[in-house]
Short mmCIF file of C-alpha atoms in Angstrom, two decimals:
data_model
loop_
_atom_site.label_atom_id
_atom_site.label_comp_id
_atom_site.label_asym_id
_atom_site.label_seq_id
_atom_site.Cartn_x
_atom_site.Cartn_y
_atom_site.Cartn_z
CA MET A 1 152.17 114.27 98.11
CA LYS A 2 150.01 116.33 100.36
CA SER A 3 147.59 114.32 102.54
CA GLN A 4 144.13 115.35 103.67
CA PRO A 5 143.75 116.21 107.33
CA ASP A 6 142.16 113.43 109.38
CA PHE A 7 139.86 115.77 111.21
CA HIS A 8 136.76 117.78 110.35
CA THR A 9 135.21 120.67 112.10
CA ARG A 10 132.05 120.20 114.10
CA ALA A 11 130.08 122.15 111.47
CA GLU A 12 131.37 119.86 108.68
CA ILE A 13 130.44 116.75 110.66
CA ASP A 14 126.98 118.16 111.39
CA GLN A 15 126.50 118.93 107.70
CA LEU A 16 127.58 115.40 106.69
CA VAL A 17 125.23 113.85 109.25
CA GLU A 18 122.35 116.03 108.02
CA GLU A 19 123.00 114.91 104.43
CA ILE A 20 123.06 111.27 105.51
CA TYR A 21 119.73 111.63 107.34
CA ARG A 22 118.19 113.55 104.44
CA THR A 23 119.31 110.83 102.01
CA LEU A 24 117.90 108.11 104.27
CA GLU A 25 114.56 109.92 104.59
CA THR A 26 114.35 110.44 100.84
CA THR A 27 115.14 106.78 100.20
CA GLU A 28 112.61 105.65 102.81
CA GLU A 29 109.91 107.90 101.33
CA ARG A 30 110.65 106.58 97.85
CA LEU A 31 110.43 102.98 99.06
CA ASP A 32 107.17 103.73 100.91
CA ARG A 33 105.65 105.21 97.76
CA ARG A 34 106.80 102.22 95.72
CA TYR A 35 105.35 99.82 98.31
CA ASN A 36 102.02 101.67 98.25
CA ASP A 37 101.96 101.70 94.45
CA ILE A 38 102.44 97.94 94.35
CA TYR A 39 100.34 96.66 97.23
CA PHE A 40 97.50 99.15 97.47
CA LEU A 41 97.01 99.10 93.71
CA MET A 42 96.66 95.32 93.89
CA ASP A 43 94.20 95.66 96.75
CA LEU A 44 92.09 98.08 94.70
CA SER A 45 92.22 95.73 91.73
CA MET A 46 91.11 92.78 93.86
CA SER A 47 88.29 94.88 95.29
CA SER A 48 87.24 95.90 91.80
CA LEU A 49 87.28 92.30 90.60
CA THR A 50 85.23 91.19 93.59
CA SER A 51 82.64 93.87 92.86
CA LYS A 52 82.43 92.80 89.22
CA ILE A 53 82.02 89.13 90.18
CA GLU A 54 79.20 90.05 92.57
CA ALA A 55 77.48 92.09 89.82
CA ILE A 56 77.73 89.17 87.38
CA GLN A 57 76.29 86.81 89.99
CA ARG A 58 73.33 89.17 90.50
CA GLU A 59 72.76 89.25 86.73
CA LEU A 60 72.81 85.45 86.60
CA VAL A 61 70.17 85.28 89.34
CA GLU A 62 68.01 87.73 87.36
CA ILE A 63 68.39 85.68 84.17
CA GLN A 64 67.55 82.44 85.97
CA SER A 65 64.45 83.93 87.57
CA TYR A 66 63.39 85.38 84.20
CA ILE A 67 63.70 81.96 82.54
CA THR A 68 61.77 80.36 85.40
CA ARG A 69 58.90 82.83 84.92
CA ARG A 70 58.71 82.04 81.19
CA PRO A 71 58.06 78.31 80.73
CA GLU A 72 57.45 78.77 76.99
CA ALA A 73 61.00 80.07 76.58
CA SER A 74 62.32 77.05 78.41
CA ALA A 75 60.35 74.73 76.11
CA SER A 76 61.72 76.47 73.01
CA ILE A 77 65.24 76.02 74.32
CA ASP A 78 64.54 72.31 74.85
CA ARG A 79 63.20 72.01 71.30
CA ARG A 80 66.40 73.50 69.92
CA ASN A 81 68.47 70.96 71.84
CA ASN A 82 66.46 68.01 70.48
CA LYS A 83 68.04 67.84 67.06
CA SER A 84 66.53 65.90 64.22
CA PRO A 85 68.26 62.63 63.37
CA THR A 86 71.26 62.95 61.12
CA PHE A 87 71.91 60.85 58.04
CA ARG A 88 74.19 58.60 60.07
CA ASP A 89 71.49 58.08 62.73
CA ARG A 90 68.89 57.20 60.08
CA HIS A 91 71.36 54.89 58.31
CA TRP A 92 72.21 53.14 61.59
CA SER A 93 68.53 52.73 62.42
CA THR A 94 67.82 51.31 58.94
CA THR A 95 70.77 48.93 59.23
CA LEU A 96 69.55 47.65 62.59
CA GLN A 97 66.03 47.14 61.25
CA THR A 98 67.37 45.30 58.19
CA GLU A 99 69.56 43.00 60.27
CA ALA A 100 66.73 42.29 62.71
CA GLY A 101 64.19 41.57 59.99
#
């Protein structure tokens, strides 16, 4: 069995070292891009969400000031919340009046 020589020429060693460095640089660049894709994308998303929240808060302030300027609208909302008595309420009231009288 013929064995490989244990030595390399200077040019071969230089070429191997260049390939190692090139591979390391490529791997580092790939990891940097992946890092940026993950973390900067999240940062942009958080920034976008913050902007949307601020816009919604501004809209709420506008709605509240609009309602404040229109007291008749506020009264109509209150009227809708004051429901008429249900059958059960009327029955309960009648029962109480009967028992009291």
